[in-house]
PDB file of C-alpha atoms in Angstrom:
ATOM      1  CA  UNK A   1     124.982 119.434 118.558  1.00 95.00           C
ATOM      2  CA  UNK A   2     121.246 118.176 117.340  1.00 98.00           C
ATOM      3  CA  UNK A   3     121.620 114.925 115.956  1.00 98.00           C
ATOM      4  CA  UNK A   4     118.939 113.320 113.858  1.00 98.00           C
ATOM      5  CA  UNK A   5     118.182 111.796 110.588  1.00 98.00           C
ATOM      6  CA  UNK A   6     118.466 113.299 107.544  1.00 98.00           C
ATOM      7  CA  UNK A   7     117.159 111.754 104.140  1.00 98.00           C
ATOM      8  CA  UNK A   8     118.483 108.276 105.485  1.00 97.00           C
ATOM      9  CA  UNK A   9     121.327 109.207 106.726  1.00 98.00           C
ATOM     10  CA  UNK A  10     122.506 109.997 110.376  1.00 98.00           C
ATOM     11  CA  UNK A  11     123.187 113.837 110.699  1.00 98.00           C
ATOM     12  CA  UNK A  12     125.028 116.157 113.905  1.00 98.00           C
ATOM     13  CA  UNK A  13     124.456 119.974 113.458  1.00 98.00           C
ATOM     14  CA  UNK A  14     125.956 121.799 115.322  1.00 97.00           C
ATOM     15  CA  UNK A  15     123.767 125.270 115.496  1.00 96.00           C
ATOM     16  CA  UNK A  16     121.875 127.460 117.696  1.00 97.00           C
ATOM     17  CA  UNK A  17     118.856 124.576 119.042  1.00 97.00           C
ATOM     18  CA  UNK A  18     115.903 127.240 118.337  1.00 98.00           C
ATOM     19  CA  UNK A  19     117.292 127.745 114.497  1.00 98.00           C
ATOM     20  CA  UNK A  20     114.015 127.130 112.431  1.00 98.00           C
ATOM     21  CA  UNK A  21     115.043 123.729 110.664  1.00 98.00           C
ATOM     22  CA  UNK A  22     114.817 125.210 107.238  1.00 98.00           C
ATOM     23  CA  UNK A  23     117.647 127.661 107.825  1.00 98.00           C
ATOM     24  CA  UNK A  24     119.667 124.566 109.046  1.00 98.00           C
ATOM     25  CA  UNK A  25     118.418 122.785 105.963  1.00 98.00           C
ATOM     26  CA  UNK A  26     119.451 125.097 103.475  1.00 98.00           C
ATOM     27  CA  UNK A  27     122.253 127.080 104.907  1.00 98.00           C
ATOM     28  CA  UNK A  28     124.108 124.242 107.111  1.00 97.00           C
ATOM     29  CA  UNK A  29     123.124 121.126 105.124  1.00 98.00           C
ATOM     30  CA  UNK A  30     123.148 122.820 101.802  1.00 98.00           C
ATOM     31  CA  UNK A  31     119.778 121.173 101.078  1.00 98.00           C
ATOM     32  CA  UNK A  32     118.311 124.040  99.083  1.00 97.00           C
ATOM     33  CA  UNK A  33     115.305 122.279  97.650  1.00 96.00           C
ATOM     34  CA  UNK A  34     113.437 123.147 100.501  1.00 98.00           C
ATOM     35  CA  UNK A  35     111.906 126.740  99.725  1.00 98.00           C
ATOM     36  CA  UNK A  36     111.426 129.576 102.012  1.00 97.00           C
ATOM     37  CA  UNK A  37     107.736 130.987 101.472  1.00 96.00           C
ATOM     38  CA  UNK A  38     106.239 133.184 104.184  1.00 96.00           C
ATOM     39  CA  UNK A  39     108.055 132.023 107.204  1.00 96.00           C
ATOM     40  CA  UNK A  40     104.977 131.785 109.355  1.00 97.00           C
ATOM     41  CA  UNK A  41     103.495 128.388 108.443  1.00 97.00           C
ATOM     42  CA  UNK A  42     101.096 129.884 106.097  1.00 96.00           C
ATOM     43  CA  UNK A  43     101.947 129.023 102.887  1.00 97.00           C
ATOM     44  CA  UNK A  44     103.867 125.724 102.813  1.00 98.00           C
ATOM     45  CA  UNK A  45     106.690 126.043 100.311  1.00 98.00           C
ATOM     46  CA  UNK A  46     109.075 124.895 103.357  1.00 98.00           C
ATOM     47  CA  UNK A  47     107.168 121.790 103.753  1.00 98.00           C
ATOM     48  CA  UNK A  48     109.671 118.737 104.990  1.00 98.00           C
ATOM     49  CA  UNK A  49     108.420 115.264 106.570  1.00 98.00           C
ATOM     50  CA  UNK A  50     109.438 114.665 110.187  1.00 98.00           C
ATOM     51  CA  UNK A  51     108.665 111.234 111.449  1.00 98.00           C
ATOM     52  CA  UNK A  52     106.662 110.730 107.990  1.00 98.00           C
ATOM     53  CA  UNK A  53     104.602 114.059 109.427  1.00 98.00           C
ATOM     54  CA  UNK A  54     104.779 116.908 106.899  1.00 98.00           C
ATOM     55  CA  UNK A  55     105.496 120.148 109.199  1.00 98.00           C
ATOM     56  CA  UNK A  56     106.647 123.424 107.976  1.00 98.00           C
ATOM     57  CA  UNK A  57     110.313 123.793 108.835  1.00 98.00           C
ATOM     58  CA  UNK A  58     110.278 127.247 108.694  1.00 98.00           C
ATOM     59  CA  UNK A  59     108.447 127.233 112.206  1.00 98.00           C
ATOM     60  CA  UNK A  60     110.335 123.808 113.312  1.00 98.00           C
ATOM     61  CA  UNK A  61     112.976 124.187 115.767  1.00 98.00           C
ATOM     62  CA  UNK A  62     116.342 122.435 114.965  1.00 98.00           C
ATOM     63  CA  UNK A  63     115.862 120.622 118.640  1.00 98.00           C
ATOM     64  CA  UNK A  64     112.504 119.370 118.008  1.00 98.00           C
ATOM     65  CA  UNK A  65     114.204 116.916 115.410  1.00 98.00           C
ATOM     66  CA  UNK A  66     116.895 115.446 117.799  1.00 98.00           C
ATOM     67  CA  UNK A  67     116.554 111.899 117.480  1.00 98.00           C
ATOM     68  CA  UNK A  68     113.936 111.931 114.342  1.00 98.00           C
ATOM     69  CA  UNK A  69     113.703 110.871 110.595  1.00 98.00           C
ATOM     70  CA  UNK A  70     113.563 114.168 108.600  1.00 98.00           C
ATOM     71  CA  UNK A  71     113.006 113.856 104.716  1.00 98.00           C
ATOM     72  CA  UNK A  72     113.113 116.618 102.455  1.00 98.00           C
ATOM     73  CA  UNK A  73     112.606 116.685  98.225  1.00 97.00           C
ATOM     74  CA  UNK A  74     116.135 115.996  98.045  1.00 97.00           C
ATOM     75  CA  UNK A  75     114.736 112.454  99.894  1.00 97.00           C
ATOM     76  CA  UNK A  76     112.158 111.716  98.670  1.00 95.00           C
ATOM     77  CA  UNK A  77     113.891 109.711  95.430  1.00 92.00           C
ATOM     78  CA  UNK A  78     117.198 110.360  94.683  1.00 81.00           C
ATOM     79  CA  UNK A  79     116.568 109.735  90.763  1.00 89.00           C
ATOM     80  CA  UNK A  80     113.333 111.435  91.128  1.00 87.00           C
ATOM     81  CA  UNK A  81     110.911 108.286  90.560  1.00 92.00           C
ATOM     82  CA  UNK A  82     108.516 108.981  93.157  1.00 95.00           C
ATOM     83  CA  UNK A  83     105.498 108.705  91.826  1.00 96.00           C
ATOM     84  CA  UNK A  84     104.163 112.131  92.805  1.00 97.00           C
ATOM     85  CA  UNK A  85     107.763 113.016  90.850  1.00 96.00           C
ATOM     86  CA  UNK A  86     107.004 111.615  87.729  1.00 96.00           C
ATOM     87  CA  UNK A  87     102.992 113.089  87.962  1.00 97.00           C
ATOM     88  CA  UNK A  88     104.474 116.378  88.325  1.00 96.00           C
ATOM     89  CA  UNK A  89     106.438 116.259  85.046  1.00 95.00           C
ATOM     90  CA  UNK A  90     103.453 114.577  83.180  1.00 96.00           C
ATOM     91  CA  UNK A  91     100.671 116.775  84.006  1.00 97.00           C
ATOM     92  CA  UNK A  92     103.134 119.769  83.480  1.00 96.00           C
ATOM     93  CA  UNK A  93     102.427 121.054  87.018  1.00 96.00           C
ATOM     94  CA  UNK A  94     105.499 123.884  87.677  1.00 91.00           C
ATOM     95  CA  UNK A  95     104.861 127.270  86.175  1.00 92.00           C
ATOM     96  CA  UNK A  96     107.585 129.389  88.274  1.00 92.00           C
ATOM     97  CA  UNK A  97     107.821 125.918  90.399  1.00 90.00           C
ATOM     98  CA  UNK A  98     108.788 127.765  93.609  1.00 94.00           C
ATOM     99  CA  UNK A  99     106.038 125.686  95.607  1.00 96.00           C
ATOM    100  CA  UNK A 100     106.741 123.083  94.251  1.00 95.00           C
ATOM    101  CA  UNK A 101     109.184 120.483  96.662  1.00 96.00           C
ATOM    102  CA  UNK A 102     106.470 121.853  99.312  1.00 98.00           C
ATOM    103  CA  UNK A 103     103.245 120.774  97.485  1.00 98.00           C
ATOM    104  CA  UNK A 104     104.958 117.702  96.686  1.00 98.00           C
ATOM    105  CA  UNK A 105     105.871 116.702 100.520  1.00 98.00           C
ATOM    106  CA  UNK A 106     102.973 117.393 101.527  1.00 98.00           C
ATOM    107  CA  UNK A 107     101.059 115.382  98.541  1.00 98.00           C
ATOM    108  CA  UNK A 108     103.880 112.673  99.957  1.00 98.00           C
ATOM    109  CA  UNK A 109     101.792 111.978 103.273  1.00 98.00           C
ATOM    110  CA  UNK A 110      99.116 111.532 101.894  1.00 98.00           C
ATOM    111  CA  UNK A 111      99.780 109.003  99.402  1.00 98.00           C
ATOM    112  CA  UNK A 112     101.800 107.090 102.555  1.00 97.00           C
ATOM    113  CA  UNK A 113      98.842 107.206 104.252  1.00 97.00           C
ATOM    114  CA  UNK A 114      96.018 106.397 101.721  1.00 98.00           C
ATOM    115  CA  UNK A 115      97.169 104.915  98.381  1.00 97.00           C
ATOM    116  CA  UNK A 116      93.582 106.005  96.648  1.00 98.00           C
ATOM    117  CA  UNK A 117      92.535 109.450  98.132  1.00 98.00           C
ATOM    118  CA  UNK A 118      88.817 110.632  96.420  1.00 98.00           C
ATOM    119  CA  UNK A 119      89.569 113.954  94.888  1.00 98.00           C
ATOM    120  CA  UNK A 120      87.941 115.611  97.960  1.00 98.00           C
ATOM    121  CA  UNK A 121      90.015 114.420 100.399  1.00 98.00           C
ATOM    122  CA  UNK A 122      92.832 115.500  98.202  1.00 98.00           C
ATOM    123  CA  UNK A 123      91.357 119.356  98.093  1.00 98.00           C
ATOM    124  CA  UNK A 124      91.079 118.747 101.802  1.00 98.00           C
ATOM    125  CA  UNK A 125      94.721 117.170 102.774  1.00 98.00           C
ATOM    126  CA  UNK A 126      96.435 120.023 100.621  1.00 98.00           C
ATOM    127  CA  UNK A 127      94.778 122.720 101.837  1.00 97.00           C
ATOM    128  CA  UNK A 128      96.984 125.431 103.394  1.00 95.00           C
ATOM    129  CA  UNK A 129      99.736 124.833 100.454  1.00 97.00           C
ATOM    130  CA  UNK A 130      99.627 128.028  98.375  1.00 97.00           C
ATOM    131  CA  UNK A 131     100.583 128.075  94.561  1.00 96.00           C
ATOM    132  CA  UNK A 132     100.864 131.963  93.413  1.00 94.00           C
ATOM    133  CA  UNK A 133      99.896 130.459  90.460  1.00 95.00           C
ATOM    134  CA  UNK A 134      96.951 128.823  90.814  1.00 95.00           C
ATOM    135  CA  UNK A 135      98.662 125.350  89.432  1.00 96.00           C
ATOM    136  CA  UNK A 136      95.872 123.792  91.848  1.00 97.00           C
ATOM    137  CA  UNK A 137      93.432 121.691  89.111  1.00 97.00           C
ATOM    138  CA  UNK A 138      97.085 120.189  87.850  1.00 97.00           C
ATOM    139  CA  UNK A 139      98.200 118.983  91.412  1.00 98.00           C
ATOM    140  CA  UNK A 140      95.359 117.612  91.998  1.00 98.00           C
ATOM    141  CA  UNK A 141      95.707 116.143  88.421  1.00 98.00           C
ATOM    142  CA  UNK A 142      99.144 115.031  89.366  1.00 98.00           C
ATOM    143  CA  UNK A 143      97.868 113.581  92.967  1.00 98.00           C
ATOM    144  CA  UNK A 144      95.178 111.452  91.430  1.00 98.00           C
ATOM    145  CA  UNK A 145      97.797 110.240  88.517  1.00 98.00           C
ATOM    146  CA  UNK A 146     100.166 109.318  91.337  1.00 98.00           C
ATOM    147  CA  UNK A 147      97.863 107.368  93.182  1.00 98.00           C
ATOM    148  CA  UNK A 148      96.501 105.642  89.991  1.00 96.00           C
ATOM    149  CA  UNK A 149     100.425 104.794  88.931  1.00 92.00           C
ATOM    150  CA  UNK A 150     102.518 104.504  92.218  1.00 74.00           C
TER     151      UNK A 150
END
């Protein structure tokens, strides 16, 4: 059993301690918000927070979360009204939206940890987070709404 945090709430899983946490996520938890990409930490769609740290769950062992806060999309805002949430829906950002919950985790530390990022430091925090289609001038759009708004 790894016991942790989950979205606010205590959590025991009781699964194989090397299980990537988004496998654990989606197929124990039922938590399917979280998106499998590339499953090598390239691409981001499986982006979670651990700790308020985003980290790519599909390369995140269920045991390295024993004892930690884990947050995923479904977390973030239960009503969605984040901020980042409701920039997403105003500057239209989703096309196919698969990327999305991962773009906007990782868009999430950011904000936590500087209310009124310049637009380069944006381009530079989400680097790494792949859109197949090129939605990038709209999250940064959204990012910079956010952080005006939240």
């Amino acid at each position: 059993m790894v016991a942790f945090n989950l979205n606010g709430k205590p959590v025991s899983v009781e699964a194989d301690r090397k299980s990537p946490l988004l496998w654990v996520l989606r197929d124990t938890l039922k938590l399917t918000g979280t998106k499998y990409g590339c499953g090598a930490a390239l691409c981001g769609a499986c982006t979670v927070h651990v700790n308020g740290r985003a980290v790519r769950s599909c390369v995140t062992e269920l045991s390295s979360v024993a004892g930690k806060r884990v947050v995923t999309i479904e977390g973030l805002s239960a009503s969605s009204s984040h901020p980042l949430q409701k920039a997403w829906i105003a500057e239209q950002v989703p096309q196919c939206g698969y990327c999305q919950s991962g773009q906007i985790m990782k868009a999430a530390e950011l904000l936590a940890k500087n209310r009124k990022p310049s637009r380069a430091q944006i381009v530079t925090h989400m680097n790494g987070n792949i859109c197949r289609c090129g939605t990038y001038n709209s999250i940064i759009a959204a990012i910079e709404r956010a952080s005006r708004e939240g």
